[in-house]
PDB file of C-alpha atoms in Angstrom:
ATOM      1  CA  MET A  22     -58.652  20.716  15.961  1.00  0.00           C
ATOM      2  CA  THR A  23     -59.853  18.586  13.050  1.00  0.00           C
ATOM      3  CA  THR A  24     -59.175  21.397  10.567  1.00  0.00           C
ATOM      4  CA  THR A  25     -55.671  21.907  11.986  1.00  0.00           C
ATOM      5  CA  PHE A  26     -54.963  18.190  11.785  1.00  0.00           C
ATOM      6  CA  ALA A  27     -56.290  18.023   8.211  1.00  0.00           C
ATOM      7  CA  THR A  28     -54.177  21.042   7.212  1.00  0.00           C
ATOM      8  CA  LEU A  29     -51.031  19.578   8.778  1.00  0.00           C
ATOM      9  CA  PHE A  30     -51.703  16.227   7.139  1.00  0.00           C
ATOM     10  CA  GLY A  31     -52.161  17.967   3.780  1.00  0.00           C
ATOM     11  CA  ILE A  32     -48.873  19.832   4.166  1.00  0.00           C
ATOM     12  CA  VAL A  33     -47.019  16.638   5.084  1.00  0.00           C
ATOM     13  CA  VAL A  34     -48.456  14.833   2.055  1.00  0.00           C
ATOM     14  CA  LEU A  35     -47.602  17.762  -0.222  1.00  0.00           C
ATOM     15  CA  VAL A  36     -44.017  17.918   1.051  1.00  0.00           C
ATOM     16  CA  ALA A  37     -43.689  14.131   0.694  1.00  0.00           C
ATOM     17  CA  LEU A  38     -44.735  14.409  -2.936  1.00  0.00           C
ATOM     18  CA  VAL A  39     -42.797  17.536  -3.929  1.00  0.00           C
ATOM     19  CA  VAL A  40     -39.425  17.035  -2.203  1.00  0.00           C
ATOM     20  CA  PRO A  41     -38.511  13.823  -4.080  1.00  0.00           C
ATOM     21  CA  MET A  42     -39.320  15.534  -7.382  1.00  0.00           C
ATOM     22  CA  VAL A  43     -36.955  18.460  -6.816  1.00  0.00           C
ATOM     23  CA  ARG A  44     -34.198  16.717  -4.848  1.00  0.00           C
ATOM     24  CA  PRO A  45     -31.407  15.177  -6.925  1.00  0.00           C
ATOM     25  CA  ARG A  46     -31.516  11.395  -6.904  1.00  0.00           C
ATOM     26  CA  GLY A  47     -27.867  10.556  -6.459  1.00  0.00           C
ATOM     27  CA  VAL A  48     -26.544   8.329  -9.218  1.00  0.00           C
ATOM     28  CA  ASP A  49     -29.606   8.852 -11.425  1.00  0.00           C
ATOM     29  CA  SER A  50     -29.080  12.586 -11.270  1.00  0.00           C
ATOM     30  CA  MET A  51     -25.354  12.284 -11.975  1.00  0.00           C
ATOM     31  CA  ILE A  52     -25.957  10.022 -14.979  1.00  0.00           C
ATOM     32  CA  ARG A  53     -28.588  12.387 -16.327  1.00  0.00           C
ATOM     33  CA  GLN A  54     -26.251  15.346 -15.891  1.00  0.00           C
ATOM     34  CA  ALA A  55     -23.331  13.510 -17.509  1.00  0.00           C
ATOM     35  CA  ARG A  56     -25.502  12.655 -20.507  1.00  0.00           C
ATOM     36  CA  LYS A  57     -26.625  16.253 -20.739  1.00  0.00           C
ATOM     37  CA  ASP A  58     -23.277  18.036 -20.511  1.00  0.00           C
ATOM     38  CA  GLY A  59     -20.658  15.269 -20.843  1.00  0.00           C
ATOM     39  CA  ASP A  60     -19.129  16.146 -17.464  1.00  0.00           C
ATOM     40  CA  LEU A  61     -18.178  12.926 -15.687  1.00  0.00           C
ATOM     41  CA  SER A  62     -16.298  14.513 -12.790  1.00  0.00           C
ATOM     42  CA  LYS A  63     -19.053  14.054 -10.163  1.00  0.00           C
ATOM     43  CA  LEU A  64     -19.767  10.519 -11.283  1.00  0.00           C
ATOM     44  CA  SER A  65     -16.099   9.494 -11.295  1.00  0.00           C
ATOM     45  CA  ARG A  66     -15.479  11.090  -7.879  1.00  0.00           C
ATOM     46  CA  MET A  67     -18.495   9.280  -6.457  1.00  0.00           C
ATOM     47  CA  LEU A  68     -17.364   5.925  -7.859  1.00  0.00           C
ATOM     48  CA  CYS A  69     -13.796   6.337  -6.598  1.00  0.00           C
ATOM     49  CA  ALA A  70     -15.091   7.321  -3.153  1.00  0.00           C
ATOM     50  CA  THR A  71     -17.445   4.329  -2.914  1.00  0.00           C
ATOM     51  CA  PRO A  72     -16.368   1.847  -0.225  1.00  0.00           C
ATOM     52  CA  VAL A  73     -14.207  -0.966  -1.591  1.00  0.00           C
ATOM     53  CA  ALA A  74     -16.795  -3.611  -0.670  1.00  0.00           C
ATOM     54  CA  THR A  75     -19.376  -2.114  -3.045  1.00  0.00           C
ATOM     55  CA  ARG A  76     -17.242  -0.193  -5.551  1.00  0.00           C
ATOM     56  CA  ALA A  77     -17.087  -2.882  -8.254  1.00  0.00           C
ATOM     57  CA  ASP A  78     -20.857  -3.279  -8.191  1.00  0.00           C
ATOM     58  CA  SER A  79     -21.348   0.498  -8.370  1.00  0.00           C
ATOM     59  CA  ILE A  80     -18.943   0.803 -11.305  1.00  0.00           C
ATOM     60  CA  ASP A  81     -20.693  -2.054 -13.088  1.00  0.00           C
ATOM     61  CA  GLN A  82     -24.148  -0.559 -12.524  1.00  0.00           C
ATOM     62  CA  VAL A  83     -23.146   2.889 -13.802  1.00  0.00           C
ATOM     63  CA  CYS A  84     -21.312   1.500 -16.835  1.00  0.00           C
ATOM     64  CA  THR A  85     -24.191  -0.863 -17.623  1.00  0.00           C
ATOM     65  CA  ARG A  86     -26.734   1.953 -17.483  1.00  0.00           C
ATOM     66  CA  LEU A  87     -24.662   4.237 -19.697  1.00  0.00           C
ATOM     67  CA  TRP A  88     -23.848   1.371 -22.087  1.00  0.00           C
ATOM     68  CA  ASN A  89     -27.501   0.393 -22.425  1.00  0.00           C
ATOM     69  CA  LEU A  90     -28.374   4.034 -23.108  1.00  0.00           C
ATOM     70  CA  TYR A  91     -25.806   3.900 -25.955  1.00  0.00           C
ATOM     71  CA  GLU A  92     -23.617   6.426 -24.167  1.00  0.00           C
ATOM     72  CA  ARG A  93     -20.579   4.332 -24.941  1.00  0.00           C
ATOM     73  CA  GLU A  94     -18.283   7.315 -25.387  1.00  0.00           C
ATOM     74  CA  LEU A  95     -19.159   8.272 -21.818  1.00  0.00           C
ATOM     75  CA  VAL A  96     -18.372   4.747 -20.604  1.00  0.00           C
ATOM     76  CA  ALA A  97     -14.946   4.890 -22.236  1.00  0.00           C
ATOM     77  CA  GLU A  98     -14.232   8.355 -20.865  1.00  0.00           C
ATOM     78  CA  LEU A  99     -15.439   7.350 -17.396  1.00  0.00           C
ATOM     79  CA  LEU A 100     -13.058   4.394 -17.454  1.00  0.00           C
ATOM     80  CA  THR A 101     -10.133   6.706 -18.212  1.00  0.00           C
ATOM     81  CA  LYS A 102     -11.067   8.756 -15.156  1.00  0.00           C
ATOM     82  CA  ILE A 103     -11.526   5.891 -12.684  1.00  0.00           C
ATOM     83  CA  ALA A 104      -8.890   3.369 -13.835  1.00  0.00           C
ATOM     84  CA  PRO A 105      -5.976   5.325 -12.305  1.00  0.00           C
ATOM     85  CA  SER A 106      -7.756   5.364  -8.929  1.00  0.00           C
ATOM     86  CA  THR A 107      -8.975   1.794  -8.587  1.00  0.00           C
ATOM     87  CA  ASP A 108      -7.751  -1.709  -9.235  1.00  0.00           C
ATOM     88  CA  ASP A 109     -11.260  -3.186  -9.316  1.00  0.00           C
ATOM     89  CA  MET A 110     -11.246  -5.905 -11.950  1.00  0.00           C
ATOM     90  CA  ILE A 111     -14.648  -4.842 -13.266  1.00  0.00           C
ATOM     91  CA  VAL A 112     -12.801  -1.926 -14.877  1.00  0.00           C
ATOM     92  CA  GLN A 113     -10.858  -4.522 -16.902  1.00  0.00           C
ATOM     93  CA  TYR A 114     -14.139  -6.099 -18.025  1.00  0.00           C
ATOM     94  CA  TRP A 115     -15.529  -2.762 -19.196  1.00  0.00           C
ATOM     95  CA  MET A 116     -12.316  -1.748 -20.925  1.00  0.00           C
ATOM     96  CA  ARG A 117     -12.410  -5.036 -22.825  1.00  0.00           C
ATOM     97  CA  GLN A 118     -16.051  -4.383 -23.752  1.00  0.00           C
ATOM     98  CA  VAL A 119     -15.180  -0.991 -25.212  1.00  0.00           C
ATOM     99  CA  LEU A 120     -12.127  -2.368 -27.044  1.00  0.00           C
ATOM    100  CA  GLU A 121     -14.009  -5.303 -28.560  1.00  0.00           C
ATOM    101  CA  ILE A 122     -17.457  -3.874 -29.225  1.00  0.00           C
ATOM    102  CA  GLU A 123     -16.665  -0.203 -29.873  1.00  0.00           C
ATOM    103  CA  PRO A 124     -13.116  -0.195 -31.298  1.00  0.00           C
ATOM    104  CA  GLU A 125     -13.538   3.254 -32.873  1.00  0.00           C
ATOM    105  CA  ILE A 126     -14.532   4.767 -29.529  1.00  0.00           C
ATOM    106  CA  ALA A 127     -11.657   2.917 -27.860  1.00  0.00           C
ATOM    107  CA  ALA A 128      -9.186   4.281 -30.432  1.00  0.00           C
ATOM    108  CA  GLU A 129     -10.451   7.823 -29.848  1.00  0.00           C
ATOM    109  CA  THR A 130     -10.513   7.585 -26.042  1.00  0.00           C
ATOM    110  CA  PHE A 131      -7.864   5.133 -24.840  1.00  0.00           C
ATOM    111  CA  THR A 132      -4.312   6.259 -25.565  1.00  0.00           C
ATOM    112  CA  ILE A 133      -1.530   3.718 -25.953  1.00  0.00           C
ATOM    113  CA  GLY A 134      -0.028   4.978 -22.691  1.00  0.00           C
ATOM    114  CA  PHE A 135      -3.337   4.601 -20.874  1.00  0.00           C
ATOM    115  CA  LEU A 136      -3.769   1.033 -22.120  1.00  0.00           C
ATOM    116  CA  GLU A 137      -0.173   0.092 -21.272  1.00  0.00           C
ATOM    117  CA  GLU A 138      -0.583   1.436 -17.760  1.00  0.00           C
ATOM    118  CA  HIS A 139      -4.130   0.399 -16.896  1.00  0.00           C
ATOM    119  CA  PHE A 140      -5.290  -2.453 -19.139  1.00  0.00           C
ATOM    120  CA  ASN A 141      -4.356  -6.033 -18.360  1.00  0.00           C
ATOM    121  CA  PRO A 142      -5.604  -8.274 -21.215  1.00  0.00           C
ATOM    122  CA  GLU A 143      -4.903 -11.436 -19.219  1.00  0.00           C
ATOM    123  CA  VAL A 144      -7.133 -10.293 -16.351  1.00  0.00           C
ATOM    124  CA  ALA A 145      -9.734  -8.842 -18.731  1.00  0.00           C
ATOM    125  CA  SER A 146     -10.020 -12.173 -20.565  1.00  0.00           C
ATOM    126  CA  LYS A 147     -11.002 -13.840 -17.288  1.00  0.00           C
ATOM    127  CA  CYS A 148     -13.570 -11.198 -16.317  1.00  0.00           C
ATOM    128  CA  GLY A 149     -17.272 -11.296 -16.895  1.00  0.00           C
ATOM    129  CA  ARG A 150     -20.368  -9.657 -15.503  1.00  0.00           C
ATOM    130  CA  ARG A 151     -20.363 -12.043 -12.549  1.00  0.00           C
ATOM    131  CA  GLY A 152     -16.790 -11.343 -11.548  1.00  0.00           C
ATOM    132  CA  CYS A 153     -13.215 -12.095 -12.431  1.00  0.00           C
ATOM    133  CA  CYS A 154     -11.164 -15.214 -11.921  1.00  0.00           C
ATOM    134  CA  GLY A 155      -7.678 -13.857 -11.884  1.00  0.00           C
TER     135      GLY A 155
END
């Protein structure tokens, strides 16, 4: 009985250690994959499907992580994918960041039509990391 219990306990511990290492970790996995192959489709679908109450925070967290990893081209491209599907003001903040801090990336990624349709400079000027007043 003691040997059986010890064996079962060992298996449980082994599974508890191995499963998290091989199982994708949600957003972390999607960010890693996007950095690896440039495919933002899973990440953009996940962000657009996030409940409205937490979507802005999720968008901000993903953009912040990519931005801090100097994946600014990916941030700009991600914004072009999610802006048509959401009116979260944090998108305005991040678009302004790209336009002001990485104008070359913005010029390569944001078309005039995209900016006319999805960028609101008045709202963006009132937005910061802690929210938007407008």
